[in-house]
PDB file of C-alpha atoms in Angstrom:
ATOM      1  CA  MET A   1      -4.012  13.457   3.526  1.00 66.00           C
ATOM      2  CA  ASP A   2      -6.874  15.766   4.079  1.00 79.00           C
ATOM      3  CA  TYR A   3      -8.000  15.136   7.572  1.00 86.00           C
ATOM      4  CA  THR A   4      -8.718  17.378  10.272  1.00 89.00           C
ATOM      5  CA  PRO A   5      -7.409  16.913  13.910  1.00 88.00           C
ATOM      6  CA  LYS A   6     -10.920  15.922  14.833  1.00 92.00           C
ATOM      7  CA  GLN A   7     -10.880  13.312  11.950  1.00 92.00           C
ATOM      8  CA  ILE A   8      -7.625  12.024  12.865  1.00 92.00           C
ATOM      9  CA  LEU A   9      -8.551  11.605  16.589  1.00 92.00           C
ATOM     10  CA  GLU A  10     -11.951   9.571  15.567  1.00 92.00           C
ATOM     11  CA  LYS A  11      -9.643   7.204  13.401  1.00 91.00           C
ATOM     12  CA  LEU A  12      -7.239   6.639  16.391  1.00 92.00           C
ATOM     13  CA  ASP A  13     -10.106   6.091  18.713  1.00 91.00           C
ATOM     14  CA  HIS A  14     -11.296   3.562  16.600  1.00 91.00           C
ATOM     15  CA  TYR A  15      -8.223   1.354  17.449  1.00 90.00           C
ATOM     16  CA  ILE A  16      -6.939   2.882  20.565  1.00 89.00           C
ATOM     17  CA  ILE A  17      -8.708   3.021  23.781  1.00 88.00           C
ATOM     18  CA  GLY A  18      -7.607   5.786  26.210  1.00 87.00           C
ATOM     19  CA  GLN A  19      -4.673   7.990  25.911  1.00 87.00           C
ATOM     20  CA  LYS A  20      -6.936  10.930  25.006  1.00 90.00           C
ATOM     21  CA  GLU A  21      -4.265  13.722  25.535  1.00 90.00           C
ATOM     22  CA  ALA A  22      -1.641  11.907  23.583  1.00 90.00           C
ATOM     23  CA  LYS A  23      -3.768  11.037  20.611  1.00 91.00           C
ATOM     24  CA  LYS A  24      -5.189  14.641  20.537  1.00 92.00           C
ATOM     25  CA  SER A  25      -1.438  15.975  20.348  1.00 91.00           C
ATOM     26  CA  VAL A  26      -0.341  13.686  17.690  1.00 91.00           C
ATOM     27  CA  ALA A  27      -3.418  14.467  15.689  1.00 91.00           C
ATOM     28  CA  VAL A  28      -2.837  18.246  15.960  1.00 91.00           C
ATOM     29  CA  ALA A  29       0.886  17.666  15.189  1.00 90.00           C
ATOM     30  CA  LEU A  30      -0.068  15.528  12.120  1.00 90.00           C
ATOM     31  CA  ARG A  31      -2.186  18.031  10.630  1.00 89.00           C
ATOM     32  CA  ASN A  32       0.201  20.908  11.121  1.00 88.00           C
ATOM     33  CA  ARG A  33       2.987  19.072   9.235  1.00 87.00           C
ATOM     34  CA  TYR A  34       0.531  18.464   6.401  1.00 87.00           C
ATOM     35  CA  ARG A  35      -0.320  22.178   6.595  1.00 88.00           C
ATOM     36  CA  ARG A  36       3.381  23.129   6.567  1.00 87.00           C
ATOM     37  CA  MET A  37       3.700  21.098   3.385  1.00 86.00           C
ATOM     38  CA  LEU A  38       1.049  23.271   1.707  1.00 88.00           C
ATOM     39  CA  LEU A  39       3.078  26.631   2.264  1.00 88.00           C
ATOM     40  CA  ASP A  40       5.299  28.158  -0.259  1.00 89.00           C
ATOM     41  CA  GLU A  41       8.803  27.187  -0.197  1.00 86.00           C
ATOM     42  CA  GLN A  42      10.132  30.416   1.290  1.00 85.00           C
ATOM     43  CA  LEU A  43       7.563  30.383   4.060  1.00 88.00           C
ATOM     44  CA  ARG A  44       8.010  26.629   4.641  1.00 85.00           C
ATOM     45  CA  GLU A  45      11.497  27.103   5.974  1.00 84.00           C
ATOM     46  CA  GLU A  46      10.312  29.641   8.471  1.00 86.00           C
ATOM     47  CA  VAL A  47       7.800  27.299   9.785  1.00 85.00           C
ATOM     48  CA  VAL A  48       9.603  24.797  11.927  1.00 82.00           C
ATOM     49  CA  PRO A  49       7.754  21.504  12.361  1.00 80.00           C
ATOM     50  CA  LYS A  50       7.395  20.037  15.913  1.00 78.00           C
ATOM     51  CA  ASN A  51       8.571  16.622  16.492  1.00 80.00           C
ATOM     52  CA  ILE A  52       6.989  14.306  19.169  1.00 82.00           C
ATOM     53  CA  LEU A  53       8.981  12.286  21.602  1.00 82.00           C
ATOM     54  CA  MET A  54       6.675   9.519  23.377  1.00 84.00           C
ATOM     55  CA  ILE A  55       7.684   8.464  26.582  1.00 83.00           C
ATOM     56  CA  GLY A  56       6.038   6.272  29.099  1.00 83.00           C
ATOM     57  CA  PRO A  57       6.023   2.736  30.647  1.00 86.00           C
ATOM     58  CA  THR A  58       5.676  -0.316  28.584  1.00 85.00           C
ATOM     59  CA  GLY A  59       2.325  -1.220  27.214  1.00 87.00           C
ATOM     60  CA  VAL A  60       0.446   2.311  27.242  1.00 87.00           C
ATOM     61  CA  GLY A  61       0.122   2.493  23.710  1.00 88.00           C
ATOM     62  CA  LYS A  62       3.043   4.549  22.165  1.00 89.00           C
ATOM     63  CA  THR A  63       3.879   2.150  19.413  1.00 89.00           C
ATOM     64  CA  GLU A  64       0.276   1.572  18.479  1.00 92.00           C
ATOM     65  CA  VAL A  65      -0.374   5.390  18.178  1.00 92.00           C
ATOM     66  CA  ALA A  66       2.719   5.752  16.010  1.00 91.00           C
ATOM     67  CA  ARG A  67       1.956   2.567  13.895  1.00 92.00           C
ATOM     68  CA  ARG A  68      -1.582   3.767  13.419  1.00 93.00           C
ATOM     69  CA  LEU A  69      -0.539   7.285  12.464  1.00 91.00           C
ATOM     70  CA  ALA A  70       1.716   5.926   9.932  1.00 90.00           C
ATOM     71  CA  LYS A  71      -0.655   3.688   8.304  1.00 91.00           C
ATOM     72  CA  LEU A  72      -3.199   6.676   8.101  1.00 90.00           C
ATOM     73  CA  VAL A  73      -0.968   8.839   6.112  1.00 88.00           C
ATOM     74  CA  ASN A  74       0.492   5.872   4.277  1.00 86.00           C
ATOM     75  CA  ALA A  75       4.046   6.346   5.585  1.00 86.00           C
ATOM     76  CA  PRO A  76       6.675   3.801   6.325  1.00 84.00           C
ATOM     77  CA  PHE A  77       6.801   2.679   9.907  1.00 85.00           C
ATOM     78  CA  ILE A  78       9.698   0.707  11.966  1.00 80.00           C
ATOM     79  CA  LYS A  79      10.004   0.258  15.548  1.00 81.00           C
ATOM     80  CA  VAL A  80      13.404   0.789  17.158  1.00 73.00           C
ATOM     81  CA  GLU A  81      13.964   0.390  20.847  1.00 70.00           C
ATOM     82  CA  ALA A  82      16.444   2.532  22.757  1.00 64.00           C
ATOM     83  CA  THR A  83      17.954  -0.545  24.149  1.00 66.00           C
ATOM     84  CA  LYS A  84      18.817  -1.815  20.411  1.00 66.00           C
ATOM     85  CA  PHE A  85      20.416   1.439  19.447  1.00 61.00           C
ATOM     86  CA  THR A  86      24.244   1.111  19.960  1.00 60.00           C
ATOM     87  CA  GLU A  87      27.538   2.210  18.353  1.00 59.00           C
ATOM     88  CA  VAL A  88      28.945   0.125  15.602  1.00 57.00           C
ATOM     89  CA  GLY A  89      30.895  -2.810  16.724  1.00 58.00           C
ATOM     90  CA  TYR A  90      28.846  -3.431  19.826  1.00 59.00           C
ATOM     91  CA  VAL A  91      26.007  -5.736  20.109  1.00 60.00           C
ATOM     92  CA  GLY A  92      22.950  -4.502  18.772  1.00 62.00           C
ATOM     93  CA  ARG A  93      21.731  -2.212  15.663  1.00 65.00           C
ATOM     94  CA  ASP A  94      23.549   0.975  14.250  1.00 70.00           C
ATOM     95  CA  VAL A  95      21.723   3.880  12.726  1.00 71.00           C
ATOM     96  CA  GLU A  96      22.569   2.761   9.164  1.00 77.00           C
ATOM     97  CA  SER A  97      20.631  -0.518   9.453  1.00 78.00           C
ATOM     98  CA  MET A  98      17.700   1.402  11.202  1.00 76.00           C
ATOM     99  CA  ILE A  99      17.515   3.715   8.190  1.00 81.00           C
ATOM    100  CA  ARG A 100      17.904   0.907   5.895  1.00 85.00           C
ATOM    101  CA  ASP A 101      14.685  -0.849   7.211  1.00 84.00           C
ATOM    102  CA  LEU A 102      12.855   2.559   7.109  1.00 82.00           C
ATOM    103  CA  VAL A 103      13.807   2.816   3.340  1.00 87.00           C
ATOM    104  CA  GLU A 104      12.993  -0.876   2.606  1.00 89.00           C
ATOM    105  CA  ASN A 105       9.548  -0.226   4.197  1.00 86.00           C
ATOM    106  CA  ALA A 106       9.191   2.918   2.035  1.00 86.00           C
ATOM    107  CA  LEU A 107       9.847   0.953  -1.051  1.00 90.00           C
ATOM    108  CA  ARG A 108       7.574  -1.589  -0.160  1.00 89.00           C
ATOM    109  CA  ILE A 109       4.676   0.758   0.165  1.00 88.00           C
ATOM    110  CA  VAL A 110       5.505   2.439  -3.103  1.00 89.00           C
ATOM    111  CA  LYS A 111       5.707  -1.009  -4.827  1.00 92.00           C
ATOM    112  CA  GLU A 112       2.242  -2.119  -3.336  1.00 90.00           C
ATOM    113  CA  GLU A 113       0.692   1.321  -4.485  1.00 89.00           C
ATOM    114  CA  LYS A 114       2.006   0.799  -7.991  1.00 92.00           C
ATOM    115  CA  MET A 115       0.878  -2.622  -8.290  1.00 92.00           C
ATOM    116  CA  GLU A 116      -2.611  -1.972  -7.114  1.00 91.00           C
ATOM    117  CA  ALA A 117      -2.760   0.965  -9.607  1.00 92.00           C
ATOM    118  CA  VAL A 118      -2.388  -1.435 -12.535  1.00 93.00           C
ATOM    119  CA  LYS A 119      -3.938  -4.437 -11.223  1.00 93.00           C
ATOM    120  CA  ASP A 120      -7.162  -4.351 -12.758  1.00 92.00           C
ATOM    121  CA  GLU A 121      -5.604  -3.573 -16.516  1.00 93.00           C
ATOM    122  CA  ALA A 122      -3.080  -6.305 -15.738  1.00 92.00           C
ATOM    123  CA  GLU A 123      -5.946  -8.981 -14.815  1.00 91.00           C
ATOM    124  CA  LYS A 124      -7.658  -7.884 -17.973  1.00 91.00           C
ATOM    125  CA  GLU A 125      -4.777  -8.329 -20.196  1.00 91.00           C
ATOM    126  CA  ALA A 126      -3.744 -11.673 -18.554  1.00 90.00           C
ATOM    127  CA  ASN A 127      -7.303 -13.068 -18.882  1.00 88.00           C
ATOM    128  CA  GLU A 128      -7.320 -11.959 -22.741  1.00 87.00           C
ATOM    129  CA  LYS A 129      -3.980 -13.616 -23.122  1.00 87.00           C
ATOM    130  CA  ILE A 130      -5.091 -16.911 -21.601  1.00 86.00           C
ATOM    131  CA  ILE A 131      -8.402 -16.834 -23.761  1.00 84.00           C
ATOM    132  CA  SER A 132      -6.213 -16.340 -26.918  1.00 82.00           C
ATOM    133  CA  LEU A 133      -3.975 -19.137 -25.990  1.00 81.00           C
ATOM    134  CA  LEU A 134      -6.693 -21.510 -25.161  1.00 82.00           C
ATOM    135  CA  ALA A 135      -9.205 -20.565 -27.953  1.00 78.00           C
ATOM    136  CA  PRO A 136      -7.363 -18.805 -31.001  1.00 71.00           C
ATOM    137  CA  ARG A 137      -9.581 -16.544 -32.840  1.00 68.00           C
ATOM    138  CA  LYS A 138      -9.001 -18.559 -36.113  1.00 63.00           C
ATOM    139  CA  LYS A 139     -10.277 -21.761 -34.466  1.00 52.00           C
ATOM    140  CA  ARG A 140     -13.234 -20.182 -33.062  1.00 51.00           C
ATOM    141  CA  GLU A 141     -14.470 -18.597 -36.179  1.00 53.00           C
ATOM    142  CA  LYS A 142     -13.831 -21.842 -38.176  1.00 54.00           C
ATOM    143  CA  LYS A 143     -17.008 -23.845 -38.849  1.00 62.00           C
ATOM    144  CA  MET A 144     -16.863 -27.189 -36.919  1.00 63.00           C
ATOM    145  CA  GLN A 145     -16.459 -30.076 -39.029  1.00 65.00           C
ATOM    146  CA  ASN A 146     -19.116 -32.876 -39.218  1.00 65.00           C
ATOM    147  CA  PRO A 147     -17.642 -35.914 -37.953  1.00 64.00           C
ATOM    148  CA  PHE A 148     -19.576 -38.106 -40.413  1.00 62.00           C
ATOM    149  CA  GLU A 149     -17.745 -36.316 -43.236  1.00 65.00           C
ATOM    150  CA  MET A 150     -14.518 -38.177 -42.150  1.00 65.00           C
ATOM    151  CA  LEU A 151     -16.292 -41.584 -42.555  1.00 65.00           C
ATOM    152  CA  PHE A 152     -18.101 -40.874 -45.671  1.00 64.00           C
ATOM    153  CA  PRO A 153     -16.158 -38.123 -47.608  1.00 63.00           C
ATOM    154  CA  ASN A 154     -17.631 -38.652 -51.050  1.00 63.00           C
ATOM    155  CA  VAL A 155     -21.249 -37.996 -49.664  1.00 54.00           C
ATOM    156  CA  GLU A 156     -22.441 -34.584 -50.534  1.00 57.00           C
ATOM    157  CA  GLU A 157     -24.585 -32.683 -48.100  1.00 53.00           C
ATOM    158  CA  GLU A 158     -28.154 -32.396 -48.568  1.00 53.00           C
ATOM    159  CA  GLU A 159     -29.339 -28.899 -49.002  1.00 50.00           C
ATOM    160  CA  GLU A 160     -32.186 -28.106 -46.615  1.00 50.00           C
ATOM    161  CA  VAL A 161     -35.382 -26.837 -48.074  1.00 46.00           C
TER     162      VAL A 161
END
C-alpha cells in the first residue's frame, strides 16, 4: 500500500458520495498506520496507532467506508453490529465467532492471492497435459498409414519421379 491520503480519498470518492470529513479522517489514519509499519521496531513501539470508531445513524455510509478501505489495502473485513454482540450463553454472537469469521476472511484472501499467483502457469501445464493425452507425441510423429495398404498389402508403392 503506497497511497497518499489524497489518493486514498480519491479512491473513496469514486464509490462514496458525501462524508468528506469522515473519508479524510480515515485516509489520514490509514496512511499513518502504513507509515508506522515502516518504522524501526523500537520506534514503532513508541508510536501508538490511532483507532477509529465510526458512529452515526443508519445509512450514512460507515460500513461502506470501512469495506472500501479494507478492499483498498487487501485486508479481511467483517461487519458486526453492536446489537449482535452478547455474552456467551445469550442469543447472539460471542467474540470468538466474530474473530473466527475474520480469520476465515483473511485465509480466503490469502488463498485467492496464491491461486492468482500460479494461475497462468497452472493453465499452461493443464493445457500441455490435455494435449499430451489427446495427441501423444509418438502418434503425432508417426507417418499416417495409407488406407489402401490395408486393402492391397502386397502392392509396393511407386516411387515418384
